[in-house]
PDB file of C-alpha atoms in Angstrom:
ATOM      1  CA  UNK Q 857       4.067   0.389   3.225  1.00 48.00           C
ATOM      2  CA  UNK Q 858       7.413  -0.494   2.001  1.00 46.00           C
ATOM      3  CA  UNK Q 859       6.021  -4.075   0.621  1.00 51.00           C
ATOM      4  CA  UNK Q 860       3.089  -2.960  -1.250  1.00 52.00           C
ATOM      5  CA  UNK Q 861       5.296   0.070  -2.530  1.00 47.00           C
ATOM      6  CA  UNK Q 862       8.026  -2.747  -4.217  1.00 48.00           C
ATOM      7  CA  UNK Q 863       5.602  -4.915  -5.991  1.00 52.00           C
ATOM      8  CA  UNK Q 864       3.506  -1.466  -6.789  1.00 54.00           C
ATOM      9  CA  UNK Q 865       6.729  -0.713  -8.827  1.00 47.00           C
ATOM     10  CA  UNK Q 866       7.997  -4.289  -9.772  1.00 52.00           C
ATOM     11  CA  UNK Q 867       4.578  -4.388 -11.525  1.00 50.00           C
ATOM     12  CA  UNK Q 868       4.714  -1.621 -12.770  1.00 48.00           C
ATOM     13  CA  UNK Q 869       8.023  -2.322 -13.884  1.00 48.00           C
ATOM     14  CA  UNK Q 870       6.722  -5.848 -15.418  1.00 48.00           C
ATOM     15  CA  UNK Q 871       3.774  -3.689 -17.255  1.00 46.00           C
ATOM     16  CA  UNK Q 872       6.553  -1.572 -19.211  1.00 46.00           C
ATOM     17  CA  UNK Q 873       8.105  -4.943 -20.667  1.00 47.00           C
ATOM     18  CA  UNK Q 874       8.126  -6.870 -23.397  1.00 51.00           C
ATOM     19  CA  UNK Q 875       7.160  -9.939 -22.190  1.00 61.00           C
ATOM     20  CA  UNK Q 876       4.634 -12.641 -20.276  1.00 79.00           C
ATOM     21  CA  UNK Q 877       3.936 -10.913 -16.734  1.00 86.00           C
ATOM     22  CA  UNK Q 878       0.928 -11.481 -15.153  1.00 92.00           C
ATOM     23  CA  UNK Q 879      -0.914 -11.230 -11.281  1.00 94.00           C
ATOM     24  CA  UNK Q 880      -1.931 -14.858  -9.853  1.00 95.00           C
ATOM     25  CA  UNK Q 881      -5.081 -14.738  -7.020  1.00 95.00           C
ATOM     26  CA  UNK Q 882      -5.874 -18.581  -4.181  1.00 95.00           C
ATOM     27  CA  UNK Q 883      -8.460 -19.035  -1.430  1.00 94.00           C
ATOM     28  CA  UNK Q 884      -6.525 -21.238   0.480  1.00 91.00           C
ATOM     29  CA  UNK Q 885      -7.890 -23.363   2.899  1.00 88.00           C
ATOM     30  CA  UNK Q 886      -5.052 -24.917   6.003  1.00 81.00           C
ATOM     31  CA  UNK Q 887      -3.871 -26.911   8.866  1.00 75.00           C
ATOM     32  CA  UNK Q 888      -1.625 -25.949  11.868  1.00 65.00           C
ATOM     33  CA  UNK Q 889      -0.529 -27.353  14.709  1.00 61.00           C
ATOM     34  CA  UNK Q 890      -0.859 -24.674  16.837  1.00 55.00           C
ATOM     35  CA  UNK Q 891       0.150 -23.804  20.961  1.00 52.00           C
ATOM     36  CA  UNK Q 892      -3.051 -22.986  23.158  1.00 50.00           C
ATOM     37  CA  UNK Q 893      -3.327 -19.920  25.517  1.00 48.00           C
ATOM     38  CA  UNK Q 894      -2.749 -22.309  28.528  1.00 47.00           C
ATOM     39  CA  UNK Q 895       0.359 -24.615  27.323  1.00 46.00           C
ATOM     40  CA  UNK Q 896       2.212 -26.029  24.937  1.00 46.00           C
ATOM     41  CA  UNK Q 897       0.790 -28.394  23.316  1.00 47.00           C
ATOM     42  CA  UNK Q 898      -0.641 -28.526  19.549  1.00 50.00           C
ATOM     43  CA  UNK Q 899      -4.077 -28.148  19.045  1.00 53.00           C
ATOM     44  CA  UNK Q 900      -5.178 -28.553  15.016  1.00 56.00           C
ATOM     45  CA  UNK Q 901      -5.700 -24.991  14.372  1.00 62.00           C
ATOM     46  CA  UNK Q 902      -8.131 -24.840  11.030  1.00 70.00           C
ATOM     47  CA  UNK Q 903      -7.583 -21.347   8.951  1.00 76.00           C
ATOM     48  CA  UNK Q 904      -8.570 -19.939   5.846  1.00 84.00           C
ATOM     49  CA  UNK Q 905      -7.193 -16.855   3.735  1.00 89.00           C
ATOM     50  CA  UNK Q 906      -5.874 -15.862   0.325  1.00 92.00           C
ATOM     51  CA  UNK Q 907      -2.441 -15.267  -1.115  1.00 94.00           C
ATOM     52  CA  UNK Q 908      -1.895 -13.512  -4.098  1.00 95.00           C
ATOM     53  CA  UNK Q 909       0.966 -12.453  -6.177  1.00 95.00           C
ATOM     54  CA  UNK Q 910       3.189 -10.937  -9.695  1.00 94.00           C
ATOM     55  CA  UNK Q 911       5.545 -12.829 -11.408  1.00 94.00           C
ATOM     56  CA  UNK Q 912       7.314 -12.548 -14.831  1.00 90.00           C
ATOM     57  CA  UNK Q 913       7.162 -15.619 -17.303  1.00 86.00           C
ATOM     58  CA  UNK Q 914      10.649 -17.418 -18.152  1.00 85.00           C
ATOM     59  CA  UNK Q 915      10.336 -20.793 -20.679  1.00 82.00           C
ATOM     60  CA  UNK Q 916      13.557 -22.801 -21.900  1.00 83.00           C
ATOM     61  CA  UNK Q 917      13.816 -23.236 -25.304  1.00 81.00           C
ATOM     62  CA  UNK Q 918      12.791 -26.212 -27.089  1.00 80.00           C
ATOM     63  CA  UNK Q 919      11.037 -27.583 -24.155  1.00 84.00           C
ATOM     64  CA  UNK Q 920       7.992 -26.379 -22.600  1.00 88.00           C
ATOM     65  CA  UNK Q 921       8.751 -26.117 -19.200  1.00 91.00           C
ATOM     66  CA  UNK Q 922       8.387 -22.702 -17.851  1.00 91.00           C
ATOM     67  CA  UNK Q 923       9.458 -20.175 -14.900  1.00 93.00           C
ATOM     68  CA  UNK Q 924       7.720 -17.950 -13.365  1.00 93.00           C
ATOM     69  CA  UNK Q 925       9.288 -16.351 -10.355  1.00 95.00           C
ATOM     70  CA  UNK Q 926       6.901 -14.425  -8.440  1.00 95.00           C
ATOM     71  CA  UNK Q 927       6.703 -11.682  -5.007  1.00 95.00           C
ATOM     72  CA  UNK Q 928       3.263 -13.041  -2.884  1.00 95.00           C
ATOM     73  CA  UNK Q 929       1.157 -11.868   0.332  1.00 95.00           C
ATOM     74  CA  UNK Q 930      -1.031 -14.161   1.927  1.00 93.00           C
ATOM     75  CA  UNK Q 931      -3.155 -13.314   4.897  1.00 90.00           C
ATOM     76  CA  UNK Q 932      -4.820 -15.784   7.400  1.00 83.00           C
ATOM     77  CA  UNK Q 933      -6.826 -16.184   9.867  1.00 76.00           C
ATOM     78  CA  UNK Q 934      -8.549 -18.380  13.513  1.00 67.00           C
ATOM     79  CA  UNK Q 935     -12.153 -16.565  14.508  1.00 56.00           C
ATOM     80  CA  UNK Q 936     -14.027 -19.676  15.777  1.00 54.00           C
ATOM     81  CA  UNK Q 937     -11.845 -21.207  18.109  1.00 54.00           C
ATOM     82  CA  UNK Q 938     -11.358 -24.897  18.199  1.00 53.00           C
ATOM     83  CA  UNK Q 939     -10.915 -25.152  21.721  1.00 50.00           C
ATOM     84  CA  UNK Q 940     -12.336 -23.274  25.455  1.00 46.00           C
ATOM     85  CA  UNK Q 941      -8.219 -22.698  25.705  1.00 50.00           C
ATOM     86  CA  UNK Q 942      -7.800 -21.385  21.358  1.00 54.00           C
ATOM     87  CA  UNK Q 943      -7.958 -17.767  21.204  1.00 58.00           C
ATOM     88  CA  UNK Q 944      -7.886 -16.066  16.943  1.00 61.00           C
ATOM     89  CA  UNK Q 945      -5.041 -15.759  15.688  1.00 70.00           C
ATOM     90  CA  UNK Q 946      -4.070 -13.268  11.977  1.00 78.00           C
ATOM     91  CA  UNK Q 947      -1.240 -13.855  10.433  1.00 83.00           C
ATOM     92  CA  UNK Q 948       0.094 -11.828   6.835  1.00 88.00           C
ATOM     93  CA  UNK Q 949       3.136 -13.634   5.608  1.00 91.00           C
ATOM     94  CA  UNK Q 950       5.382 -12.205   2.277  1.00 93.00           C
ATOM     95  CA  UNK Q 951       7.907 -14.506   0.637  1.00 94.00           C
ATOM     96  CA  UNK Q 952       8.962 -15.007  -2.766  1.00 95.00           C
ATOM     97  CA  UNK Q 953       8.561 -18.478  -5.102  1.00 95.00           C
ATOM     98  CA  UNK Q 954       9.050 -19.693  -8.296  1.00 95.00           C
ATOM     99  CA  UNK Q 955       6.170 -22.175  -9.848  1.00 95.00           C
ATOM    100  CA  UNK Q 956       7.666 -24.202 -12.170  1.00 95.00           C
ATOM    101  CA  UNK Q 957       5.385 -25.689 -15.060  1.00 95.00           C
ATOM    102  CA  UNK Q 958       5.457 -29.001 -16.653  1.00 94.00           C
ATOM    103  CA  UNK Q 959       2.899 -29.344 -20.339  1.00 93.00           C
ATOM    104  CA  UNK Q 960       3.259 -33.028 -20.458  1.00 92.00           C
ATOM    105  CA  UNK Q 961       0.864 -33.357 -23.398  1.00 89.00           C
ATOM    106  CA  UNK Q 962       3.239 -30.924 -25.501  1.00 83.00           C
ATOM    107  CA  UNK Q 963       6.582 -30.796 -24.079  1.00 81.00           C
ATOM    108  CA  UNK Q 964       8.373 -30.249 -26.367  1.00 79.00           C
ATOM    109  CA  UNK Q 965       6.369 -28.274 -28.502  1.00 72.00           C
ATOM    110  CA  UNK Q 966       6.762 -24.711 -28.862  1.00 64.00           C
ATOM    111  CA  UNK Q 967       3.889 -22.443 -28.034  1.00 60.00           C
ATOM    112  CA  UNK Q 968       5.792 -19.470 -28.379  1.00 56.00           C
ATOM    113  CA  UNK Q 969       2.726 -17.445 -28.339  1.00 58.00           C
ATOM    114  CA  UNK Q 970      -0.550 -17.083 -26.860  1.00 57.00           C
ATOM    115  CA  UNK Q 971      -2.417 -19.718 -26.055  1.00 57.00           C
ATOM    116  CA  UNK Q 972      -5.413 -18.845 -27.490  1.00 54.00           C
ATOM    117  CA  UNK Q 973      -3.866 -19.408 -30.904  1.00 56.00           C
ATOM    118  CA  UNK Q 974      -4.590 -23.381 -29.515  1.00 58.00           C
ATOM    119  CA  UNK Q 975      -7.203 -23.363 -28.782  1.00 58.00           C
ATOM    120  CA  UNK Q 976      -8.225 -25.891 -30.639  1.00 67.00           C
ATOM    121  CA  UNK Q 977      -6.155 -28.345 -28.880  1.00 77.00           C
ATOM    122  CA  UNK Q 978      -6.991 -27.035 -24.867  1.00 81.00           C
ATOM    123  CA  UNK Q 979      -6.277 -29.305 -23.271  1.00 84.00           C
ATOM    124  CA  UNK Q 980      -3.003 -31.073 -24.932  1.00 85.00           C
ATOM    125  CA  UNK Q 981      -1.692 -27.234 -25.560  1.00 86.00           C
ATOM    126  CA  UNK Q 982      -3.114 -25.911 -22.064  1.00 88.00           C
ATOM    127  CA  UNK Q 983      -2.864 -28.569 -19.170  1.00 93.00           C
ATOM    128  CA  UNK Q 984       0.065 -28.387 -16.771  1.00 95.00           C
ATOM    129  CA  UNK Q 985       1.537 -29.961 -13.770  1.00 96.00           C
ATOM    130  CA  UNK Q 986       3.333 -27.047 -11.443  1.00 97.00           C
ATOM    131  CA  UNK Q 987       5.782 -27.570  -8.438  1.00 97.00           C
ATOM    132  CA  UNK Q 988       5.866 -24.318  -6.306  1.00 96.00           C
ATOM    133  CA  UNK Q 989       9.382 -24.189  -3.831  1.00 96.00           C
ATOM    134  CA  UNK Q 990       9.563 -20.972  -1.700  1.00 95.00           C
ATOM    135  CA  UNK Q 991      10.240 -18.927   0.961  1.00 95.00           C
ATOM    136  CA  UNK Q 992       8.044 -17.016   3.416  1.00 93.00           C
ATOM    137  CA  UNK Q 993       8.102 -14.356   6.278  1.00 91.00           C
ATOM    138  CA  UNK Q 994       5.331 -14.681   8.590  1.00 87.00           C
ATOM    139  CA  UNK Q 995       4.247 -12.675  11.142  1.00 84.00           C
ATOM    140  CA  UNK Q 996       1.957 -14.039  13.626  1.00 77.00           C
ATOM    141  CA  UNK Q 997      -0.046 -11.905  16.754  1.00 74.00           C
ATOM    142  CA  UNK Q 998      -3.178 -12.841  18.708  1.00 66.00           C
ATOM    143  CA  UNK Q 999      -6.385 -10.238  18.182  1.00 61.00           C
ATOM    144  CA  UNK Q1000      -6.744 -10.340  21.506  1.00 60.00           C
ATOM    145  CA  UNK Q1001      -3.550  -8.989  22.263  1.00 61.00           C
ATOM    146  CA  UNK Q1002      -2.068  -7.633  18.610  1.00 58.00           C
ATOM    147  CA  UNK Q1003       1.428  -6.390  20.368  1.00 62.00           C
ATOM    148  CA  UNK Q1004       2.526  -9.972  21.228  1.00 62.00           C
ATOM    149  CA  UNK Q1005       4.032 -10.830  17.349  1.00 69.00           C
ATOM    150  CA  UNK Q1006       5.619 -14.272  17.032  1.00 76.00           C
ATOM    151  CA  UNK Q1007       7.518 -14.322  13.446  1.00 79.00           C
ATOM    152  CA  UNK Q1008       9.164 -17.298  11.404  1.00 81.00           C
ATOM    153  CA  UNK Q1009      11.291 -17.696   8.475  1.00 88.00           C
ATOM    154  CA  UNK Q1010       9.555 -20.689   6.337  1.00 88.00           C
ATOM    155  CA  UNK Q1011      10.792 -22.677   2.952  1.00 92.00           C
ATOM    156  CA  UNK Q1012       7.508 -24.945   1.988  1.00 92.00           C
ATOM    157  CA  UNK Q1013       6.595 -26.409  -1.280  1.00 94.00           C
ATOM    158  CA  UNK Q1014       3.544 -27.193  -2.860  1.00 95.00           C
ATOM    159  CA  UNK Q1015       2.545 -29.437  -5.990  1.00 96.00           C
ATOM    160  CA  UNK Q1016      -0.799 -29.041  -8.235  1.00 96.00           C
ATOM    161  CA  UNK Q1017      -2.516 -28.824 -11.834  1.00 97.00           C
ATOM    162  CA  UNK Q1018      -3.523 -26.548 -14.658  1.00 95.00           C
ATOM    163  CA  UNK Q1019      -4.986 -25.468 -17.381  1.00 94.00           C
ATOM    164  CA  UNK Q1020      -4.794 -22.770 -19.541  1.00 92.00           C
ATOM    165  CA  UNK Q1021      -7.100 -20.525 -21.565  1.00 90.00           C
ATOM    166  CA  UNK Q1022      -6.758 -18.238 -24.407  1.00 86.00           C
ATOM    167  CA  UNK Q1023      -9.576 -15.547 -23.846  1.00 87.00           C
ATOM    168  CA  UNK Q1024      -7.719 -13.277 -26.954  1.00 83.00           C
ATOM    169  CA  UNK Q1025      -3.881 -12.112 -27.315  1.00 79.00           C
ATOM    170  CA  UNK Q1026      -3.098 -10.728 -24.906  1.00 84.00           C
ATOM    171  CA  UNK Q1027      -4.712 -12.342 -21.716  1.00 89.00           C
ATOM    172  CA  UNK Q1028      -4.320 -16.029 -20.931  1.00 90.00           C
ATOM    173  CA  UNK Q1029      -6.606 -17.221 -17.913  1.00 93.00           C
ATOM    174  CA  UNK Q1030      -5.115 -19.977 -15.615  1.00 94.00           C
ATOM    175  CA  UNK Q1031      -7.803 -21.709 -12.962  1.00 96.00           C
ATOM    176  CA  UNK Q1032      -5.272 -23.386 -10.460  1.00 96.00           C
ATOM    177  CA  UNK Q1033      -5.008 -26.006  -7.784  1.00 96.00           C
ATOM    178  CA  UNK Q1034      -2.524 -26.231  -5.094  1.00 96.00           C
ATOM    179  CA  UNK Q1035      -1.690 -28.813  -2.222  1.00 95.00           C
ATOM    180  CA  UNK Q1036       1.423 -27.080  -0.136  1.00 94.00           C
ATOM    181  CA  UNK Q1037       3.155 -28.295   2.556  1.00 91.00           C
ATOM    182  CA  UNK Q1038       5.941 -26.549   5.082  1.00 87.00           C
ATOM    183  CA  UNK Q1039       9.567 -27.895   5.076  1.00 87.00           C
ATOM    184  CA  UNK Q1040      11.499 -26.464   6.989  1.00 83.00           C
ATOM    185  CA  UNK Q1041      11.083 -23.265   9.103  1.00 79.00           C
ATOM    186  CA  UNK Q1042      12.827 -21.287  12.369  1.00 80.00           C
ATOM    187  CA  UNK Q1043      11.029 -19.472  14.043  1.00 69.00           C
ATOM    188  CA  UNK Q1044      11.266 -16.374  16.848  1.00 58.00           C
ATOM    189  CA  UNK Q1045       9.057 -17.943  20.445  1.00 54.00           C
ATOM    190  CA  UNK Q1046       7.794 -21.479  20.407  1.00 48.00           C
ATOM    191  CA  UNK Q1047       4.352 -20.047  20.787  1.00 47.00           C
ATOM    192  CA  UNK Q1048       2.804 -19.550  16.901  1.00 47.00           C
ATOM    193  CA  UNK Q1049       2.695 -21.935  14.326  1.00 48.00           C
ATOM    194  CA  UNK Q1050       4.730 -24.403  14.201  1.00 49.00           C
ATOM    195  CA  UNK Q1051       3.500 -25.807  10.376  1.00 60.00           C
ATOM    196  CA  UNK Q1052       1.618 -26.114   8.245  1.00 76.00           C
ATOM    197  CA  UNK Q1053      -0.385 -27.851   5.694  1.00 86.00           C
ATOM    198  CA  UNK Q1054      -2.746 -25.609   2.402  1.00 90.00           C
ATOM    199  CA  UNK Q1055      -5.038 -26.476  -0.461  1.00 93.00           C
ATOM    200  CA  UNK Q1056      -4.852 -23.565  -2.737  1.00 94.00           C
ATOM    201  CA  UNK Q1057      -8.046 -22.859  -5.642  1.00 95.00           C
ATOM    202  CA  UNK Q1058      -7.753 -19.816  -7.555  1.00 95.00           C
ATOM    203  CA  UNK Q1059      -6.406 -18.360 -11.403  1.00 96.00           C
ATOM    204  CA  UNK Q1060      -3.092 -17.146 -12.830  1.00 95.00           C
ATOM    205  CA  UNK Q1061      -4.025 -14.256 -15.259  1.00 94.00           C
ATOM    206  CA  UNK Q1062      -1.605 -13.845 -17.010  1.00 90.00           C
ATOM    207  CA  UNK Q1063      -0.915 -10.708 -20.338  1.00 87.00           C
ATOM    208  CA  UNK Q1064       1.283 -10.380 -23.594  1.00 78.00           C
ATOM    209  CA  UNK Q1065       1.513  -6.506 -24.376  1.00 73.00           C
ATOM    210  CA  UNK Q1066       3.734  -7.852 -27.637  1.00 66.00           C
ATOM    211  CA  UNK Q1067       0.986  -9.069 -29.449  1.00 59.00           C
ATOM    212  CA  UNK Q1068      -0.481  -5.561 -29.047  1.00 59.00           C
TER     213      UNK Q1068
END
């Protein structure tokens, strides 16, 4: 509950400020090594879920390198085991990330404006590469034994691409495609997720209230 209150308050604060803020939603398909219930040998766990976030916007003054500090939440589940020894699992993930966007075809452009005003050069002005370092707190539980929870702290890195599409002077929508890999973790027990790779696809919706 505390996580949801913090997210709502931050969202309201961003909405009152005269700068770009936004929300992101992505579907996730992932594979992680997972110990079975009968021994500690790793099996391959495929899970699916969603990853959402709210962000603020910062940029360098004369180059198109943009930063989107973000609060994130994700949920994943496995309902179809890959072997008889596997168990259904539910995963909640809270964290912070810092997406960094670089616009290679307009690197020295100013573009201090909504993408809507640049639609004659949509690909040149809107295409970007993205690097996303992140830090997460992950809580896992087997659905057949919900009181037996595990946790881990996890650092990871995603790479991806996107395209800014101006809908109006207020709203810009950006399709996103990311590949994520875990690079570091600490865990409370040997049972639980031990590492992961994810494919993420979704959209980011950015708002510029000062242009109203």
